[in-house]
Coordinates of C-alpha atoms and ligand atoms in Angstrom, one line a residue:
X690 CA 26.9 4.9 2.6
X691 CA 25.2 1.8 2.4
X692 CA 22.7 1.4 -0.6
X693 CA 20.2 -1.2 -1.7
X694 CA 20.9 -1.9 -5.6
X695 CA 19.1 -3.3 -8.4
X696 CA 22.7 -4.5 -10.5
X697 CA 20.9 -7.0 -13.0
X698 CA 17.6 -7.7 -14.2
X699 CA 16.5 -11.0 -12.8
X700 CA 18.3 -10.7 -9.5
X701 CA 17.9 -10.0 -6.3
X702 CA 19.0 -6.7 -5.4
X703 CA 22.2 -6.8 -3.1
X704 CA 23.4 -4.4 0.0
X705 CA 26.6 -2.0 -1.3
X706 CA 29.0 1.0 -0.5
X707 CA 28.2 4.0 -2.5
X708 CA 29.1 7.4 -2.4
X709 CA 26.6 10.5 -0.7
X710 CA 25.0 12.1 -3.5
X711 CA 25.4 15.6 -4.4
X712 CA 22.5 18.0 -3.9
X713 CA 20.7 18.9 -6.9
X714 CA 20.9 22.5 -7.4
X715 CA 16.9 22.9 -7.7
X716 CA 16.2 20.3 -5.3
X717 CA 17.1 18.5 -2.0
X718 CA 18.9 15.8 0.2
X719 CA 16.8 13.8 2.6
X720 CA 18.0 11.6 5.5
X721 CA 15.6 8.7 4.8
X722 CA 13.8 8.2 7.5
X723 CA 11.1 5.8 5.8
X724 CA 11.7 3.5 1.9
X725 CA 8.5 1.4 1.5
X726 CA 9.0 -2.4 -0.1
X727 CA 6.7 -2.3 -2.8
X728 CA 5.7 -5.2 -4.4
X729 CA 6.9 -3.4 -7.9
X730 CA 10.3 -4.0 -6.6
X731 CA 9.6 -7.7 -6.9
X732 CA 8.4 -7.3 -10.6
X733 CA 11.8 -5.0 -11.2
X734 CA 14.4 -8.0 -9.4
X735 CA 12.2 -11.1 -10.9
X736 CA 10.1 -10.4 -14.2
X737 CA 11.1 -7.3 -16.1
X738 CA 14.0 -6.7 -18.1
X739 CA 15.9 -4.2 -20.4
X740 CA 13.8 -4.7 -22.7
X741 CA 10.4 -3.7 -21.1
X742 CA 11.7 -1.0 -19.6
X743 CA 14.7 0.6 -20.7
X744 CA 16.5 2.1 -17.7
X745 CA 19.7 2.0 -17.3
X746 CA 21.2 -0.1 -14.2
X747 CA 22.3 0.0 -11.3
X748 CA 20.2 2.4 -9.0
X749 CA 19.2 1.7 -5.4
X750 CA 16.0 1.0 -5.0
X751 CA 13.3 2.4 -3.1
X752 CA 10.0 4.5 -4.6
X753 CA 8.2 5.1 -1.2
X754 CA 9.9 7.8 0.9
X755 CA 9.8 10.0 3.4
X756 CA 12.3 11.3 5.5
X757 CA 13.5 15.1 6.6
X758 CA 15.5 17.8 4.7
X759 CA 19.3 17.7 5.1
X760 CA 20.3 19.9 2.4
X761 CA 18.2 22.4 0.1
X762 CA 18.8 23.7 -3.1
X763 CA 17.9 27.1 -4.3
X764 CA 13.8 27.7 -4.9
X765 CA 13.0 25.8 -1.4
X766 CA 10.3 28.4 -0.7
X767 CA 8.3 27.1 1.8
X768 CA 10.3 24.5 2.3
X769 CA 13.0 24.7 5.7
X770 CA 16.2 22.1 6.5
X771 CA 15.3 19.5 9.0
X772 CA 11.6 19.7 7.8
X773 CA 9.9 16.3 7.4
X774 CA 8.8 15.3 3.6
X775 CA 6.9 12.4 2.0
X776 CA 8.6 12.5 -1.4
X777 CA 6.2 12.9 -4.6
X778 CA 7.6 9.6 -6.9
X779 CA 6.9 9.6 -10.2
X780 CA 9.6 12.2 -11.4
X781 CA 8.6 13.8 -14.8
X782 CA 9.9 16.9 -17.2
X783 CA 8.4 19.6 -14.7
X784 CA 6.9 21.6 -17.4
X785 CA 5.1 19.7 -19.9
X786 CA 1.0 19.6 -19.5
X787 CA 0.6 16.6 -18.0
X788 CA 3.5 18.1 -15.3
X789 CA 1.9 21.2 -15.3
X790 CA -1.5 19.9 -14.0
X791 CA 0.5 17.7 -11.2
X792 CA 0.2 13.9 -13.8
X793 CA 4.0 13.1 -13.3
X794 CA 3.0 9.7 -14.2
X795 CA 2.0 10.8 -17.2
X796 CA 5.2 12.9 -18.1
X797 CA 4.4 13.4 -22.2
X798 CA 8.8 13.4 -21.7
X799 CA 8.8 10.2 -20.0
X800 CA 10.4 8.3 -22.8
X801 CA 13.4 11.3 -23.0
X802 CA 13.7 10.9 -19.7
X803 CA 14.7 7.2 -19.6
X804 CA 13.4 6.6 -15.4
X805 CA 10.6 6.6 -13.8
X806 CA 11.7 8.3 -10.9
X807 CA 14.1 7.6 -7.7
X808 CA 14.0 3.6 -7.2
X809 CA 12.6 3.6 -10.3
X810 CA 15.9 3.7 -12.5
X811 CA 17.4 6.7 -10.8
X812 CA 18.7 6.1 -7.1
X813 CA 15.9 5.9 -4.3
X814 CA 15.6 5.8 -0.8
X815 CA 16.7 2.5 0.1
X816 CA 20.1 4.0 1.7
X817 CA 20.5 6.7 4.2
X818 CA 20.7 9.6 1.9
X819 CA 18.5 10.6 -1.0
X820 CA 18.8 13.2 -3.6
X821 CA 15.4 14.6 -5.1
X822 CA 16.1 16.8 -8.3
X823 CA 13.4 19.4 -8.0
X824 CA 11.7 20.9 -4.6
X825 CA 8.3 20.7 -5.9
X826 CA 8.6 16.9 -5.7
X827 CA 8.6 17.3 -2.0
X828 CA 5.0 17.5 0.1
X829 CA 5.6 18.5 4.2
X830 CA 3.8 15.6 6.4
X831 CA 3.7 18.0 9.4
X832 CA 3.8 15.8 12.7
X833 CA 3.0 12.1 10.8
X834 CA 5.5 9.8 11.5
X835 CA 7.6 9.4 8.4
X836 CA 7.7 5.4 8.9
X837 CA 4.1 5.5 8.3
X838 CA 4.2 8.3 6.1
X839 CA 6.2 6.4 3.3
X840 CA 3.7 4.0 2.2
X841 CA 1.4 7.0 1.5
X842 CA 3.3 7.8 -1.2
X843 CA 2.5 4.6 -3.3
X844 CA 0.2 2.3 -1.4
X845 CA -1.9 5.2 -0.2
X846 CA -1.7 7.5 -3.5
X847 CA -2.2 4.8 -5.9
X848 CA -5.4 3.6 -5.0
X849 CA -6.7 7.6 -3.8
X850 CA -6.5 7.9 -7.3
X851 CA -8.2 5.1 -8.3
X852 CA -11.0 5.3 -6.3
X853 CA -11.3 9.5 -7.2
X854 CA -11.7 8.5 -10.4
X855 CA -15.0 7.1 -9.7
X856 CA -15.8 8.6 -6.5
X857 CA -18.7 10.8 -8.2
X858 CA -20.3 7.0 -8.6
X859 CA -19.8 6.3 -5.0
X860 CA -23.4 7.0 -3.6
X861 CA -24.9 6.1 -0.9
X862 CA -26.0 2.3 -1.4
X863 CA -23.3 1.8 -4.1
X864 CA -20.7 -0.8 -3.4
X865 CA -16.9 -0.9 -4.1
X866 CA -14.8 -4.3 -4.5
X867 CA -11.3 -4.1 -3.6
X868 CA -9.3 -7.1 -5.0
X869 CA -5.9 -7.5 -3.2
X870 CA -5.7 -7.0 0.8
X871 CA -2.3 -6.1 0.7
X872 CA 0.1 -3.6 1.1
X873 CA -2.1 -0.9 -1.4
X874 CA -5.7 -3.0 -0.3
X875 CA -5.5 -2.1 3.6
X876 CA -5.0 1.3 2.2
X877 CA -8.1 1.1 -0.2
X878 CA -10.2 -0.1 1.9
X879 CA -9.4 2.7 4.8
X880 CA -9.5 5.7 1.9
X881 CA -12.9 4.3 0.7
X882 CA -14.6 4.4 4.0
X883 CA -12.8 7.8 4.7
X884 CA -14.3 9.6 1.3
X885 CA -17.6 7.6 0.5
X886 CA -20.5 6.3 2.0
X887 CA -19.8 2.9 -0.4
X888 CA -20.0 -0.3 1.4
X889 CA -16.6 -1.8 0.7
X890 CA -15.9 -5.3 -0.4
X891 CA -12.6 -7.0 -0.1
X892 CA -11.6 -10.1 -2.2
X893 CA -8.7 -12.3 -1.5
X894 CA -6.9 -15.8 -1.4
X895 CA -5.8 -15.2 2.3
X896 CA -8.1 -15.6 4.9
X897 CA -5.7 -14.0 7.2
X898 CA -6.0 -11.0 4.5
X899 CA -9.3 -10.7 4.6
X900 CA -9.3 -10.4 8.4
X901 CA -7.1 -7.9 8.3
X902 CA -9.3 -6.0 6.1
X903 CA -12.4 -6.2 8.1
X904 CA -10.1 -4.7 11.0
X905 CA -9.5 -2.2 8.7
X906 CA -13.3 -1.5 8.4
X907 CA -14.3 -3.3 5.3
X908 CA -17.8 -4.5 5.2
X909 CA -17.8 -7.4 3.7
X910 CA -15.1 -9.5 2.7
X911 CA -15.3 -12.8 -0.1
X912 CA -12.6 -15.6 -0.5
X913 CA -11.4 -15.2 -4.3
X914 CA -12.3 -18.8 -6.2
X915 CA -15.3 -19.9 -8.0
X916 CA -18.1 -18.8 -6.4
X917 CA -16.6 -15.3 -5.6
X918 CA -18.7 -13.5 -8.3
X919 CA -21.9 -14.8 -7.5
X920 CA -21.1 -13.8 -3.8
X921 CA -20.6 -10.5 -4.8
X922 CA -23.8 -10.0 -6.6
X923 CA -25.6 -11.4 -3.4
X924 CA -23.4 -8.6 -1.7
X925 CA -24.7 -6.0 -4.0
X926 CA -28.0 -7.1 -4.1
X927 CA -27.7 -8.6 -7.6
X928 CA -26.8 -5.6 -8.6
X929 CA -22.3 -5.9 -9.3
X930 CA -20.5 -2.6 -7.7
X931 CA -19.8 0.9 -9.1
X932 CA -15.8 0.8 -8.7
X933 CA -14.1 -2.4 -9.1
X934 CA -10.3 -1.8 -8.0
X935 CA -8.3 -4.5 -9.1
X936 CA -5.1 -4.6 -7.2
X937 CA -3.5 -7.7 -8.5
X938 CA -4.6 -7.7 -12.9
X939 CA -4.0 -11.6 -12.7
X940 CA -6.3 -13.2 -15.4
X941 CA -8.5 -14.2 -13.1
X942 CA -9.1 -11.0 -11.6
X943 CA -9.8 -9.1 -14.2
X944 CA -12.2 -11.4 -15.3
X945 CA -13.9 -11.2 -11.6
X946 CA -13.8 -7.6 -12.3
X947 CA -16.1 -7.6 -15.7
X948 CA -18.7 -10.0 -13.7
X949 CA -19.6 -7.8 -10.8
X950 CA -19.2 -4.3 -12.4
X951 CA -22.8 -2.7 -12.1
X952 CA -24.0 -1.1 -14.7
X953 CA -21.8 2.3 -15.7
X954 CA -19.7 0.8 -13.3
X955 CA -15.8 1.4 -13.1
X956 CA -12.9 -0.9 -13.5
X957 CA -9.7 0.2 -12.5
X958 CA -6.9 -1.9 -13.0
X959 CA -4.3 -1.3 -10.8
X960 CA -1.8 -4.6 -9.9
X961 CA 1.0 -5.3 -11.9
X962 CA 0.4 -9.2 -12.7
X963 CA 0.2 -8.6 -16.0
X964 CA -3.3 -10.6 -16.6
X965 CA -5.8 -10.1 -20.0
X966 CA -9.5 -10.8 -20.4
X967 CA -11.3 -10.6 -23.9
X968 CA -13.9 -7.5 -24.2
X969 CA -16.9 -7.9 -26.1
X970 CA -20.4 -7.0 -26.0
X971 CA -21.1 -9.7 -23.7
X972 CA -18.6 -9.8 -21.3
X973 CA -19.5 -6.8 -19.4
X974 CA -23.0 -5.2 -18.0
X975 CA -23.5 -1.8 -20.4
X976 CA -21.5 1.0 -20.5
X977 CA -19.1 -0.4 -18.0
X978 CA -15.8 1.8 -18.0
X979 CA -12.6 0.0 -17.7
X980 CA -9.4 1.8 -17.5
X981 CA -5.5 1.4 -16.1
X982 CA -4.1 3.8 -14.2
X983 CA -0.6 4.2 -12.6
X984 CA 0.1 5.8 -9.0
X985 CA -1.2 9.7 -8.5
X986 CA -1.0 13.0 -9.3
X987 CA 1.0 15.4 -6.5
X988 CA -2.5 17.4 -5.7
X989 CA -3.6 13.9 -4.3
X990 CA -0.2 13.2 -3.0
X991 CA -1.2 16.6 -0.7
X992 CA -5.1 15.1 -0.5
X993 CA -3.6 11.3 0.9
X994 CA -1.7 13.4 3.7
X995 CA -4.2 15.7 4.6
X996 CA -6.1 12.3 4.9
X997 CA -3.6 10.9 7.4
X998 CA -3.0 13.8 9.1
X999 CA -6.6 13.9 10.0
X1000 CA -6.2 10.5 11.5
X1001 CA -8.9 9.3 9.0
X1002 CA -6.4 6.5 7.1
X1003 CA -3.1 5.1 8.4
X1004 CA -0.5 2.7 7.0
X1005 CA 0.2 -0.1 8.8
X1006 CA 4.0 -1.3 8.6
X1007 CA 6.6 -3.5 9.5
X1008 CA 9.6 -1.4 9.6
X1009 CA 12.9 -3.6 9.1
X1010 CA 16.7 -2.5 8.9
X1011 CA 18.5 -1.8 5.9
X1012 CA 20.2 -4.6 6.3
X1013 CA 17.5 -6.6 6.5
X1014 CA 15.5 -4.9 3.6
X1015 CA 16.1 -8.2 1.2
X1016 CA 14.9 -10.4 3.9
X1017 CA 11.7 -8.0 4.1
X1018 CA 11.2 -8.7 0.2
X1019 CA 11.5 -12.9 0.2
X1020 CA 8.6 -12.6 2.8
X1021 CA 6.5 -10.3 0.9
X1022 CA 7.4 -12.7 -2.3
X1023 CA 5.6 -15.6 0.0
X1024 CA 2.8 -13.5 1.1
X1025 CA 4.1 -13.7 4.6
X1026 CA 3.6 -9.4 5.3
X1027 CA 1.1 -7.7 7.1
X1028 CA 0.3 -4.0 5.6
X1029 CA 3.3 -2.5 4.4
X1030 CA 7.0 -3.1 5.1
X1031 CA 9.4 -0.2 5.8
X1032 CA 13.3 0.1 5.1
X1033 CA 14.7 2.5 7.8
X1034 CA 17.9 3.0 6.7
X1035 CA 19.2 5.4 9.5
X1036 CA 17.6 3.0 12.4
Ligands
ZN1341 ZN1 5.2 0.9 -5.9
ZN1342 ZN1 6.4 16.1 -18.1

């Protein structure tokens, strides 16, 4: 079959023949019907090497799947062949504590285990057959269409988690800033008006972005620059916003972040970019809490489905050949996608 594959660090990832893969005794084979582009993949072919991460190459790529069950291995209670999946991502030990409670991103094996799951050092669904190693990785999507269901897996779970970690903040009259439209922002900003009563504020350097994000029902919306933390404040009635959600962690953002947090606020930093800004006791209002997080449990894997099956949050894609996945990736790298893009590798 015909597999997307990360071969070097620093290189694009190219289109090759590999073999089916076996099924995993304990887990199963899914016809990919869905492999979202995530910009992570751009970090893995552009800015990260061996040395920050440690995986072994090649694997195909491809973190963001759905698709339905072609093979099962034994323990598939529940589970039935042709049945379609969203795929749980972050692939830890199983049975350590953090596994136990459903934190797979937080595998206390992670470092044993060398990967951080399929497209993530071990093969993913970028190719028209993927092996997942263990059943309870997989979470039924009933009737959703699995082309829309993929991005839930990343671009939906990652900021559901986020934003539940300060949803007990999210009162009515509170305010929560979403920096990043893109492919995980028009995801934010739906999930946030779908569990809180928060008016929703959308920051970002594309005014064609930030349209897209009042489609999507934000409230307000503020061009990132200068002035975008003192329009903020005017926003939130001088008062900065409960949850700051920091999709991009550019310098700049961050920074943005630590101006308009309210008071006990919450920062979560989310993007990738790989940004800094000093703490001290004056660069933030009191008692402001900042953390990172990474992606989601697989409790609010189930929670971001039962979201999208209630019609309350929806991903919107571009869906694009297999053979046209790298193509899908150089317009992503220029900002050029709307919502999120979609490998269907058996289209
Ligand atoms: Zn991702
Ligand atoms: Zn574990």
């Amino acid at each position: 079959m015909l597999a997307l594959r990360l071969k070097a660090w620093k290189t694009e990832a190219v289109l090759e023949e590999v073999p089916e893969p076996e099924l995993p005794p304990a887990g199963a084979l899914i016809r990919v019907l869905g492999a979202g582009a995530c910009h992570s993949d751009l970090h893995l072919m552009h800015d990260f090497d061996q040395d920050s991460l440690r995986w072994g190459l090649p694997f195909t790529l491809g973190h963001e799947n759905a698709g339905e069950i072609v093979a099962l291995g034994r323990n598939g209670f529940g589970l039935e062949m042709g049945q379609k999946v969203a795929v749980y991502g972050p692939w830890g030990c199983g049975h350590c504590r953090r596994c136990a409670i459903g934190e797979e991103t937080y595998c206390e094996n992670a470092a044993r285990i060398g990967a951080g799951g399929g497209g993530l050092g071990l093969d993913g669904g970028m190719a028209s057959v993927m092996a997942v190693p263990d059943n309870r990785l997989l979470v039924p999507i009933g009737d959703l269409d699995p082309v829309e269901a993929a991005p839930l897996t990343d671009a939906g779970l990652t900021p559901y988690h986020a934003v539940k970690r300060s949803l007990h903040k999210l009162i009515p009259g509170s305010a929560a800033v979403v920096i990043g439209a893109g492919g995980l922002g028009h995801m934010a900003v739906q999930i946030l008006k779908a569990v809180s009563p928060a008016k929703v504020v959308v920051v970002d350097t594309r005014s064609e972005a930030l349209a897209f994000a009042l489609n999507l029902g934000a409230d307000e919306t503020v061009m990132m620059g200068a002035d975008a933390s003192s329009h903020i404040m005017e926003i939130t009635h001088g008062q900065g916003a409960e949850a700051v959600i920091d999709l991009v962690g550019a310098d700049s953002t961050i920074s943005l972040g630590m101006q308009v947090a309210r008071t006990r606020g919450d920062i979560s930093l989310v993007g990738l970019a790989g940004g800094s800004a000093p703490f001290g006791f004056f660069t933030t209002r009191y008692e402001v809490e900042m953390a990172s997080t990474y992606w989601g449990t697989r409790a609010e894997l189930m929670e971001v489905i039962a979201l999208a099956r209630a019609g309350l949050i929806r991903s919107h894609v571009q869906s694009f050949k297999l053979e046209e996945a790298i193509g899908a990736y150089r317009l992503m790298r220029e900002g050029k996608l709307e919502g999120r893009a979609v490998i269907t590798p058996n289209l």
